[in-house]
Amino acid sequence: MTELEDAQDVERTLAGDLDAYANIVDRWQGRLVTLAFRFCGDRAWAEDLAQTALVRAFRRLDQWQNKGSFSGWLITLATNVNRSALRAQRPRFETLHEADLAHGPLEPDAAQRDAARTVREAVARLPPRYRDVFVLFYFHECDIAATASTLGLPAGTVKARLARGRRILREELATRLGLEAP
Amino acid sequence: MSEQLEQLLQTQDTVTPSERFGTRTMTRIRGVDGERSGLPFPWARFAIGAAGVAVAGGALAASSGNATGIAEMVLALVGTALAIRGSLWAVGGSY
């Protein structure tokens, strides 16, 4: 996924070529559905949210116009869609079928997958100010600067919220995961 | 515990969208695009016409000394605008 491909497809889309936007949908669908799932915990809902983000991006495509990175613009837009949805409705967690998840190298066995899921659910239950920075920083692989930019916060605030959120998680997960108390 | 928690937080997995996600999304996009390309309300022409009517109404009212003439012109203008908007809506235009 490159910024150049995105920029070219945006340009073609604005010129009226909808197939170019299909390329953008194809490139971004996995990341946007995953991001939404991190917020809401429900696959069907996550697909609705990702679709809403892609439609909203299409409507506002002329507002991007190469101002900054397309990926940053799209992730910010999608994050706002997800946060708005969660202000109206609580997250709900479902157990995904194994086939729905593409596991990374840090999940060697089922026990660790369960533990990781427990952590994700605990993150989703954090107060929104902490949840949002955790979802972007850990699960969406943003660094401090990207997380701050996406949420429109100073970097220091992001660091402080990460630190406070970690303390809350340690307290909550100490018993549930059999980890040492903080 | 901090290290264990960090490791769990950094666990990476992705949710695979359903097969028809892309198709359904593009169907919605095409719908949005169709709405966009509807018949637009001719604001520029409307503004020119409105300005002309206002000038003519003002001149008429000034020459006849009839103050209600301006109000009648304004009402006629609003009525015309509503009629145009209504007819555009009826044929599926956007404004």
PDB file of C-alpha atoms in Angstrom:
ATOM      1  CA  MET A   1       0.000   0.000   0.000  1.00  0.00           C
ATOM      2  CA  THR A   2       1.669   3.204  -1.053  1.00  0.00           C
ATOM      3  CA  GLU A   3       0.797   6.840  -0.738  1.00  0.00           C
ATOM      4  CA  LEU A   4       1.568   7.255  -4.423  1.00  0.00           C
ATOM      5  CA  GLU A   5      -1.009   4.654  -5.490  1.00  0.00           C
ATOM      6  CA  ASP A   6      -3.581   6.247  -3.198  1.00  0.00           C
ATOM      7  CA  ALA A   7      -2.845   9.731  -4.531  1.00  0.00           C
ATOM      8  CA  GLN A   8      -3.136   8.544  -8.130  1.00  0.00           C
ATOM      9  CA  ASP A   9      -6.407   6.743  -7.427  1.00  0.00           C
ATOM     10  CA  VAL A  10      -7.817   9.796  -5.652  1.00  0.00           C
ATOM     11  CA  GLU A  11      -6.951  11.925  -8.651  1.00  0.00           C
ATOM     12  CA  ARG A  12      -8.614   9.467 -11.049  1.00  0.00           C
ATOM     13  CA  THR A  13     -11.673   9.203  -8.792  1.00  0.00           C
ATOM     14  CA  LEU A  14     -12.058  12.970  -8.709  1.00  0.00           C
ATOM     15  CA  ALA A  15     -11.897  12.905 -12.485  1.00  0.00           C
ATOM     16  CA  GLY A  16     -14.899  10.563 -12.485  1.00  0.00           C
ATOM     17  CA  ASP A  17     -13.289   7.108 -12.618  1.00  0.00           C
ATOM     18  CA  LEU A  18     -15.083   5.037  -9.974  1.00  0.00           C
ATOM     19  CA  ASP A  19     -12.914   1.990 -10.685  1.00  0.00           C
ATOM     20  CA  ALA A  20     -10.057   3.950  -9.134  1.00  0.00           C
ATOM     21  CA  TYR A  21     -12.036   4.256  -5.910  1.00  0.00           C
ATOM     22  CA  ALA A  22     -12.623   0.488  -6.023  1.00  0.00           C
ATOM     23  CA  ASN A  23      -8.818   0.156  -5.826  1.00  0.00           C
ATOM     24  CA  ILE A  24      -8.810   2.305  -2.686  1.00  0.00           C
ATOM     25  CA  VAL A  25     -11.604   0.206  -1.165  1.00  0.00           C
ATOM     26  CA  ASP A  26      -9.685  -2.945  -2.029  1.00  0.00           C
ATOM     27  CA  ARG A  27      -6.434  -1.691  -0.488  1.00  0.00           C
ATOM     28  CA  TRP A  28      -7.975  -0.284   2.684  1.00  0.00           C
ATOM     29  CA  GLN A  29     -10.875  -2.584   3.547  1.00  0.00           C
ATOM     30  CA  GLY A  30      -8.854  -4.944   5.761  1.00  0.00           C
ATOM     31  CA  ARG A  31      -7.252  -2.192   7.813  1.00  0.00           C
ATOM     32  CA  LEU A  32     -10.476  -0.228   8.224  1.00  0.00           C
ATOM     33  CA  VAL A  33     -12.567  -3.249   9.242  1.00  0.00           C
ATOM     34  CA  THR A  34      -9.859  -4.288  11.703  1.00  0.00           C
ATOM     35  CA  LEU A  35      -9.628  -0.771  13.123  1.00  0.00           C
ATOM     36  CA  ALA A  36     -13.410  -0.614  13.545  1.00  0.00           C
ATOM     37  CA  PHE A  37     -13.409  -4.066  15.157  1.00  0.00           C
ATOM     38  CA  ARG A  38     -10.870  -2.852  17.717  1.00  0.00           C
ATOM     39  CA  PHE A  39     -13.326  -0.146  18.700  1.00  0.00           C
ATOM     40  CA  CYS A  40     -16.646  -1.991  18.596  1.00  0.00           C
ATOM     41  CA  GLY A  41     -15.807  -5.679  19.025  1.00  0.00           C
ATOM     42  CA  ASP A  42     -18.387  -6.915  16.543  1.00  0.00           C
ATOM     43  CA  ARG A  43     -17.541  -8.021  13.034  1.00  0.00           C
ATOM     44  CA  ALA A  44     -20.813  -7.072  11.308  1.00  0.00           C
ATOM     45  CA  TRP A  45     -20.836  -3.701  13.028  1.00  0.00           C
ATOM     46  CA  ALA A  46     -17.176  -3.210  12.136  1.00  0.00           C
ATOM     47  CA  GLU A  47     -17.987  -3.782   8.462  1.00  0.00           C
ATOM     48  CA  ASP A  48     -20.802  -1.223   8.650  1.00  0.00           C
ATOM     49  CA  LEU A  49     -18.466   1.309  10.261  1.00  0.00           C
ATOM     50  CA  ALA A  50     -15.694   0.683   7.737  1.00  0.00           C
ATOM     51  CA  GLN A  51     -18.189   1.052   4.902  1.00  0.00           C
ATOM     52  CA  THR A  52     -19.492   4.297   6.384  1.00  0.00           C
ATOM     53  CA  ALA A  53     -15.914   5.592   6.592  1.00  0.00           C
ATOM     54  CA  LEU A  54     -15.216   4.681   2.962  1.00  0.00           C
ATOM     55  CA  VAL A  55     -18.434   6.344   1.781  1.00  0.00           C
ATOM     56  CA  ARG A  56     -17.715   9.452   3.846  1.00  0.00           C
ATOM     57  CA  ALA A  57     -14.179   9.561   2.460  1.00  0.00           C
ATOM     58  CA  PHE A  58     -15.591   9.358  -1.070  1.00  0.00           C
ATOM     59  CA  ARG A  59     -17.943  12.262  -0.395  1.00  0.00           C
ATOM     60  CA  ARG A  60     -15.094  14.374   1.015  1.00  0.00           C
ATOM     61  CA  LEU A  61     -12.332  13.270  -1.320  1.00  0.00           C
ATOM     62  CA  ASP A  62     -11.982  16.737  -2.779  1.00  0.00           C
ATOM     63  CA  GLN A  63     -11.177  18.036   0.706  1.00  0.00           C
ATOM     64  CA  TRP A  64      -7.999  15.955   0.928  1.00  0.00           C
ATOM     65  CA  GLN A  65      -6.249  17.261  -2.185  1.00  0.00           C
ATOM     66  CA  ASN A  66      -2.781  16.039  -1.198  1.00  0.00           C
ATOM     67  CA  LYS A  67      -2.838  17.899   2.109  1.00  0.00           C
ATOM     68  CA  GLY A  68      -0.681  15.545   4.188  1.00  0.00           C
ATOM     69  CA  SER A  69      -0.764  11.789   3.803  1.00  0.00           C
ATOM     70  CA  PHE A  70      -3.867  10.089   2.457  1.00  0.00           C
ATOM     71  CA  SER A  71      -3.467   7.283   4.983  1.00  0.00           C
ATOM     72  CA  GLY A  72      -3.411   9.759   7.887  1.00  0.00           C
ATOM     73  CA  TRP A  73      -6.465  11.557   6.516  1.00  0.00           C
ATOM     74  CA  LEU A  74      -8.408   8.314   6.002  1.00  0.00           C
ATOM     75  CA  ILE A  75      -7.489   6.844   9.399  1.00  0.00           C
ATOM     76  CA  THR A  76      -8.493  10.081  11.131  1.00  0.00           C
ATOM     77  CA  LEU A  77     -11.813  10.068   9.290  1.00  0.00           C
ATOM     78  CA  ALA A  78     -12.421   6.368  10.111  1.00  0.00           C
ATOM     79  CA  THR A  79     -11.430   6.880  13.750  1.00  0.00           C
ATOM     80  CA  ASN A  80     -13.948   9.715  14.024  1.00  0.00           C
ATOM     81  CA  VAL A  81     -16.660   7.489  12.518  1.00  0.00           C
ATOM     82  CA  ASN A  82     -15.841   4.734  15.029  1.00  0.00           C
ATOM     83  CA  ARG A  83     -15.713   7.074  18.018  1.00  0.00           C
ATOM     84  CA  SER A  84     -19.019   8.685  17.084  1.00  0.00           C
ATOM     85  CA  ALA A  85     -20.680   5.277  16.789  1.00  0.00           C
ATOM     86  CA  LEU A  86     -19.398   4.251  20.206  1.00  0.00           C
ATOM     87  CA  ARG A  87     -20.729   7.396  21.802  1.00  0.00           C
ATOM     88  CA  ALA A  88     -24.196   6.186  20.843  1.00  0.00           C
ATOM     89  CA  GLN A  89     -23.753   2.460  21.491  1.00  0.00           C
ATOM     90  CA  ARG A  90     -21.598   0.330  23.771  1.00  0.00           C
ATOM     91  CA  PRO A  91     -19.016  -2.040  22.274  1.00  0.00           C
ATOM     92  CA  ARG A  92     -19.961  -5.704  22.141  1.00  0.00           C
ATOM     93  CA  PHE A  93     -17.493  -8.551  21.967  1.00  0.00           C
ATOM     94  CA  GLU A  94     -17.964 -11.645  19.952  1.00  0.00           C
ATOM     95  CA  THR A  95     -15.629 -14.580  19.565  1.00  0.00           C
ATOM     96  CA  LEU A  96     -14.382 -14.622  16.022  1.00  0.00           C
ATOM     97  CA  HIS A  97     -13.922 -17.879  14.194  1.00  0.00           C
ATOM     98  CA  GLU A  98     -10.314 -18.803  13.701  1.00  0.00           C
ATOM     99  CA  ALA A  99     -10.731 -18.374   9.958  1.00  0.00           C
ATOM    100  CA  ASP A 100     -11.646 -14.726  10.447  1.00  0.00           C
ATOM    101  CA  LEU A 101      -8.347 -13.865  12.009  1.00  0.00           C
ATOM    102  CA  ALA A 102      -5.005 -13.703  10.320  1.00  0.00           C
ATOM    103  CA  HIS A 103      -2.647 -14.328  13.199  1.00  0.00           C
ATOM    104  CA  GLY A 104       0.651 -12.620  13.565  1.00  0.00           C
ATOM    105  CA  PRO A 105       3.907 -14.084  14.806  1.00  0.00           C
ATOM    106  CA  LEU A 106       3.321 -13.179  18.446  1.00  0.00           C
ATOM    107  CA  GLU A 107       0.464 -15.614  18.993  1.00  0.00           C
ATOM    108  CA  PRO A 108       2.004 -19.059  19.220  1.00  0.00           C
ATOM    109  CA  ASP A 109      -0.863 -20.847  20.920  1.00  0.00           C
ATOM    110  CA  ALA A 110      -4.511 -20.734  21.828  1.00  0.00           C
ATOM    111  CA  ALA A 111      -3.851 -19.690  25.430  1.00  0.00           C
ATOM    112  CA  GLN A 112      -1.973 -16.623  24.327  1.00  0.00           C
ATOM    113  CA  ARG A 113      -4.670 -15.806  21.767  1.00  0.00           C
ATOM    114  CA  ASP A 114      -7.266 -15.960  24.541  1.00  0.00           C
ATOM    115  CA  ALA A 115      -5.115 -13.731  26.727  1.00  0.00           C
ATOM    116  CA  ALA A 116      -4.667 -11.265  23.877  1.00  0.00           C
ATOM    117  CA  ARG A 117      -8.424 -11.235  23.308  1.00  0.00           C
ATOM    118  CA  THR A 118      -9.009 -10.581  27.010  1.00  0.00           C
ATOM    119  CA  VAL A 119      -6.620  -7.644  26.805  1.00  0.00           C
ATOM    120  CA  ARG A 120      -8.387  -6.255  23.720  1.00  0.00           C
ATOM    121  CA  GLU A 121     -11.749  -6.503  25.454  1.00  0.00           C
ATOM    122  CA  ALA A 122     -10.323  -4.742  28.507  1.00  0.00           C
ATOM    123  CA  VAL A 123      -8.986  -2.006  26.240  1.00  0.00           C
ATOM    124  CA  ALA A 124     -12.420  -1.611  24.652  1.00  0.00           C
ATOM    125  CA  ARG A 125     -13.916  -1.106  28.102  1.00  0.00           C
ATOM    126  CA  LEU A 126     -11.470   1.645  29.020  1.00  0.00           C
ATOM    127  CA  PRO A 127     -12.889   5.177  29.211  1.00  0.00           C
ATOM    128  CA  PRO A 128     -12.910   6.549  25.628  1.00  0.00           C
ATOM    129  CA  ARG A 129     -10.016   8.975  26.208  1.00  0.00           C
ATOM    130  CA  TYR A 130      -7.706   6.022  27.012  1.00  0.00           C
ATOM    131  CA  ARG A 131      -9.325   3.507  24.657  1.00  0.00           C
ATOM    132  CA  ASP A 132      -8.795   5.691  21.599  1.00  0.00           C
ATOM    133  CA  VAL A 133      -5.054   6.113  22.142  1.00  0.00           C
ATOM    134  CA  PHE A 134      -4.609   2.399  22.915  1.00  0.00           C
ATOM    135  CA  VAL A 135      -6.464   1.277  19.795  1.00  0.00           C
ATOM    136  CA  LEU A 136      -4.410   3.521  17.535  1.00  0.00           C
ATOM    137  CA  PHE A 137      -1.049   3.108  19.265  1.00  0.00           C
ATOM    138  CA  TYR A 138      -1.066  -0.649  19.820  1.00  0.00           C
ATOM    139  CA  PHE A 139      -3.547  -2.191  17.448  1.00  0.00           C
ATOM    140  CA  HIS A 140      -3.169   0.139  14.541  1.00  0.00           C
ATOM    141  CA  GLU A 141       0.590   0.442  14.802  1.00  0.00           C
ATOM    142  CA  CYS A 142       0.591   4.227  15.004  1.00  0.00           C
ATOM    143  CA  ASP A 143       3.498   5.851  16.809  1.00  0.00           C
ATOM    144  CA  ILE A 144       2.987   8.612  19.373  1.00  0.00           C
ATOM    145  CA  ALA A 145       3.104  11.358  16.743  1.00  0.00           C
ATOM    146  CA  ALA A 146       0.623   9.616  14.407  1.00  0.00           C
ATOM    147  CA  THR A 147      -1.730   8.817  17.297  1.00  0.00           C
ATOM    148  CA  ALA A 148      -1.562  12.425  18.456  1.00  0.00           C
ATOM    149  CA  SER A 149      -2.174  13.724  14.956  1.00  0.00           C
ATOM    150  CA  THR A 150      -5.102  11.360  14.344  1.00  0.00           C
ATOM    151  CA  LEU A 151      -6.805  12.316  17.587  1.00  0.00           C
ATOM    152  CA  GLY A 152      -5.868  15.983  17.422  1.00  0.00           C
ATOM    153  CA  LEU A 153      -4.023  15.817  20.752  1.00  0.00           C
ATOM    154  CA  PRO A 154      -0.575  16.963  21.902  1.00  0.00           C
ATOM    155  CA  ALA A 155       2.007  14.145  22.025  1.00  0.00           C
ATOM    156  CA  GLY A 156       2.432  14.656  25.773  1.00  0.00           C
ATOM    157  CA  THR A 157      -1.266  14.015  26.323  1.00  0.00           C
ATOM    158  CA  VAL A 158      -1.059  10.775  24.337  1.00  0.00           C
ATOM    159  CA  LYS A 159       1.904   9.606  26.435  1.00  0.00           C
ATOM    160  CA  ALA A 160       0.089  10.489  29.661  1.00  0.00           C
ATOM    161  CA  ARG A 161      -3.051   8.647  28.567  1.00  0.00           C
ATOM    162  CA  LEU A 162      -1.040   5.581  27.584  1.00  0.00           C
ATOM    163  CA  ALA A 163       0.637   5.544  30.985  1.00  0.00           C
ATOM    164  CA  ARG A 164      -2.639   5.990  32.863  1.00  0.00           C
ATOM    165  CA  GLY A 165      -4.378   3.400  30.657  1.00  0.00           C
ATOM    166  CA  ARG A 166      -1.619   0.858  31.315  1.00  0.00           C
ATOM    167  CA  ARG A 167      -2.105   1.323  35.051  1.00  0.00           C
ATOM    168  CA  ILE A 168      -5.859   0.742  34.703  1.00  0.00           C
ATOM    169  CA  LEU A 169      -5.278  -2.364  32.576  1.00  0.00           C
ATOM    170  CA  ARG A 170      -2.724  -3.793  34.980  1.00  0.00           C
ATOM    171  CA  GLU A 171      -5.181  -3.411  37.830  1.00  0.00           C
ATOM    172  CA  GLU A 172      -8.004  -4.991  35.892  1.00  0.00           C
ATOM    173  CA  LEU A 173      -6.035  -7.829  34.352  1.00  0.00           C
ATOM    174  CA  ALA A 174      -3.903  -8.813  37.330  1.00  0.00           C
ATOM    175  CA  THR A 175      -6.476 -11.292  38.571  1.00  0.00           C
ATOM    176  CA  ARG A 176      -8.074 -12.301  35.302  1.00  0.00           C
ATOM    177  CA  LEU A 177      -4.857 -13.261  33.564  1.00  0.00           C
ATOM    178  CA  GLY A 178      -3.041 -14.509  36.623  1.00  0.00           C
ATOM    179  CA  LEU A 179      -0.426 -11.820  36.273  1.00  0.00           C
ATOM    180  CA  GLU A 180       1.396 -10.215  39.140  1.00  0.00           C
ATOM    181  CA  ALA A 181      -0.387  -7.280  40.734  1.00  0.00           C
ATOM    182  CA  PRO A 182       1.014  -3.857  39.782  1.00  0.00           C
TER     183      PRO A 182
ATOM    184  CA  MET B   1       3.763  -7.749  34.554  1.00  0.00           C
ATOM    185  CA  SER B   2       4.478  -4.679  32.430  1.00  0.00           C
ATOM    186  CA  GLU B   3       6.409  -6.755  29.908  1.00  0.00           C
ATOM    187  CA  GLN B   4       3.692  -9.411  29.733  1.00  0.00           C
ATOM    188  CA  LEU B   5       1.047  -6.748  29.224  1.00  0.00           C
ATOM    189  CA  GLU B   6       3.106  -5.006  26.535  1.00  0.00           C
ATOM    190  CA  GLN B   7       3.561  -8.302  24.715  1.00  0.00           C
ATOM    191  CA  LEU B   8      -0.183  -9.006  24.817  1.00  0.00           C
ATOM    192  CA  LEU B   9      -0.997  -5.482  23.687  1.00  0.00           C
ATOM    193  CA  GLN B  10       1.361  -5.832  20.757  1.00  0.00           C
ATOM    194  CA  THR B  11      -0.260  -9.044  19.580  1.00  0.00           C
ATOM    195  CA  GLN B  12      -1.138  -8.479  15.951  1.00  0.00           C
ATOM    196  CA  ASP B  13      -4.051  -9.897  14.114  1.00  0.00           C
ATOM    197  CA  THR B  14      -6.379  -8.557  11.496  1.00  0.00           C
ATOM    198  CA  VAL B  15     -10.052  -9.135  10.799  1.00  0.00           C
ATOM    199  CA  THR B  16     -10.682 -10.275   7.257  1.00  0.00           C
ATOM    200  CA  PRO B  17     -13.682  -8.501   5.688  1.00  0.00           C
ATOM    201  CA  SER B  18     -16.396 -10.718   4.253  1.00  0.00           C
ATOM    202  CA  GLU B  19     -16.119 -11.609   0.581  1.00  0.00           C
ATOM    203  CA  ARG B  20     -18.838  -9.223  -0.539  1.00  0.00           C
ATOM    204  CA  PHE B  21     -17.628  -6.246   1.504  1.00  0.00           C
ATOM    205  CA  GLY B  22     -15.926  -4.570  -1.447  1.00  0.00           C
ATOM    206  CA  THR B  23     -18.889  -5.123  -3.772  1.00  0.00           C
ATOM    207  CA  ARG B  24     -21.410  -3.826  -1.230  1.00  0.00           C
ATOM    208  CA  THR B  25     -19.280  -0.777  -0.518  1.00  0.00           C
ATOM    209  CA  MET B  26     -18.881   0.073  -4.184  1.00  0.00           C
ATOM    210  CA  THR B  27     -22.656  -0.327  -4.685  1.00  0.00           C
ATOM    211  CA  ARG B  28     -23.165   2.354  -2.033  1.00  0.00           C
ATOM    212  CA  ILE B  29     -20.455   4.501  -3.571  1.00  0.00           C
ATOM    213  CA  ARG B  30     -22.099   4.298  -6.993  1.00  0.00           C
ATOM    214  CA  GLY B  31     -25.391   5.327  -5.368  1.00  0.00           C
ATOM    215  CA  VAL B  32     -23.716   8.350  -3.777  1.00  0.00           C
ATOM    216  CA  ASP B  33     -22.094   9.220  -7.095  1.00  0.00           C
ATOM    217  CA  GLY B  34     -25.481   8.975  -8.826  1.00  0.00           C
ATOM    218  CA  GLU B  35     -27.030  11.376  -6.309  1.00  0.00           C
ATOM    219  CA  ARG B  36     -24.182  13.797  -6.846  1.00  0.00           C
ATOM    220  CA  SER B  37     -24.585  13.936 -10.577  1.00  0.00           C
ATOM    221  CA  GLY B  38     -28.290  14.781 -10.321  1.00  0.00           C
ATOM    222  CA  LEU B  39     -29.657  17.984 -11.857  1.00  0.00           C
ATOM    223  CA  PRO B  40     -28.181  20.803  -9.744  1.00  0.00           C
ATOM    224  CA  PHE B  41     -30.149  23.813  -8.607  1.00  0.00           C
ATOM    225  CA  PRO B  42     -29.098  26.740 -10.843  1.00  0.00           C
ATOM    226  CA  TRP B  43     -27.992  29.063  -8.055  1.00  0.00           C
ATOM    227  CA  ALA B  44     -25.987  31.377 -10.319  1.00  0.00           C
ATOM    228  CA  ARG B  45     -28.883  31.980 -12.679  1.00  0.00           C
ATOM    229  CA  PHE B  46     -31.248  32.293  -9.750  1.00  0.00           C
ATOM    230  CA  ALA B  47     -29.037  34.978  -8.171  1.00  0.00           C
ATOM    231  CA  ILE B  48     -28.894  36.975 -11.410  1.00  0.00           C
ATOM    232  CA  GLY B  49     -32.663  36.734 -11.818  1.00  0.00           C
ATOM    233  CA  ALA B  50     -33.263  37.657  -8.182  1.00  0.00           C
ATOM    234  CA  ALA B  51     -31.043  40.709  -8.477  1.00  0.00           C
ATOM    235  CA  GLY B  52     -32.884  41.779 -11.636  1.00  0.00           C
ATOM    236  CA  VAL B  53     -36.279  41.358 -10.023  1.00  0.00           C
ATOM    237  CA  ALA B  54     -35.163  43.278  -6.944  1.00  0.00           C
ATOM    238  CA  VAL B  55     -33.873  46.188  -9.030  1.00  0.00           C
ATOM    239  CA  ALA B  56     -37.005  46.257 -11.183  1.00  0.00           C
ATOM    240  CA  GLY B  57     -39.236  46.007  -8.098  1.00  0.00           C
ATOM    241  CA  GLY B  58     -37.369  48.809  -6.370  1.00  0.00           C
ATOM    242  CA  ALA B  59     -37.599  51.056  -9.424  1.00  0.00           C
ATOM    243  CA  LEU B  60     -41.292  50.312  -9.834  1.00  0.00           C
ATOM    244  CA  ALA B  61     -42.031  50.948  -6.188  1.00  0.00           C
ATOM    245  CA  ALA B  62     -40.053  54.200  -6.227  1.00  0.00           C
ATOM    246  CA  SER B  63     -41.807  55.490  -9.345  1.00  0.00           C
ATOM    247  CA  SER B  64     -45.297  54.578  -8.162  1.00  0.00           C
ATOM    248  CA  GLY B  65     -44.742  55.511  -4.516  1.00  0.00           C
ATOM    249  CA  ASN B  66     -46.323  52.196  -3.569  1.00  0.00           C
ATOM    250  CA  ALA B  67     -44.416  50.612  -0.645  1.00  0.00           C
ATOM    251  CA  THR B  68     -46.292  47.329  -0.867  1.00  0.00           C
ATOM    252  CA  GLY B  69     -44.820  46.792  -4.356  1.00  0.00           C
ATOM    253  CA  ILE B  70     -41.490  45.690  -2.873  1.00  0.00           C
ATOM    254  CA  ALA B  71     -43.148  43.160  -0.567  1.00  0.00           C
ATOM    255  CA  GLU B  72     -45.137  41.759  -3.498  1.00  0.00           C
ATOM    256  CA  MET B  73     -41.950  41.386  -5.504  1.00  0.00           C
ATOM    257  CA  VAL B  74     -40.219  39.572  -2.658  1.00  0.00           C
ATOM    258  CA  LEU B  75     -43.146  37.190  -2.280  1.00  0.00           C
ATOM    259  CA  ALA B  76     -43.168  36.512  -6.018  1.00  0.00           C
ATOM    260  CA  LEU B  77     -39.439  35.819  -5.896  1.00  0.00           C
ATOM    261  CA  VAL B  78     -39.749  33.349  -3.026  1.00  0.00           C
ATOM    262  CA  GLY B  79     -42.662  31.624  -4.760  1.00  0.00           C
ATOM    263  CA  THR B  80     -40.674  31.245  -7.976  1.00  0.00           C
ATOM    264  CA  ALA B  81     -37.678  29.799  -6.112  1.00  0.00           C
ATOM    265  CA  LEU B  82     -39.841  27.267  -4.300  1.00  0.00           C
ATOM    266  CA  ALA B  83     -41.489  26.255  -7.578  1.00  0.00           C
ATOM    267  CA  ILE B  84     -38.095  25.657  -9.231  1.00  0.00           C
ATOM    268  CA  ARG B  85     -36.814  23.676  -6.256  1.00  0.00           C
ATOM    269  CA  GLY B  86     -39.999  21.612  -6.182  1.00  0.00           C
ATOM    270  CA  SER B  87     -39.806  20.764  -9.859  1.00  0.00           C
ATOM    271  CA  LEU B  88     -36.115  19.778  -9.541  1.00  0.00           C
ATOM    272  CA  TRP B  89     -36.953  17.538  -6.591  1.00  0.00           C
ATOM    273  CA  ALA B  90     -39.707  15.903  -8.614  1.00  0.00           C
ATOM    274  CA  VAL B  91     -37.246  14.918 -11.354  1.00  0.00           C
ATOM    275  CA  GLY B  92     -34.623  13.689  -8.893  1.00  0.00           C
ATOM    276  CA  GLY B  93     -32.284  16.641  -9.017  1.00  0.00           C
ATOM    277  CA  SER B  94     -30.125  17.848  -6.156  1.00  0.00           C
ATOM    278  CA  TYR B  95     -29.795  21.328  -4.773  1.00  0.00           C
TER     279      TYR B  95
END
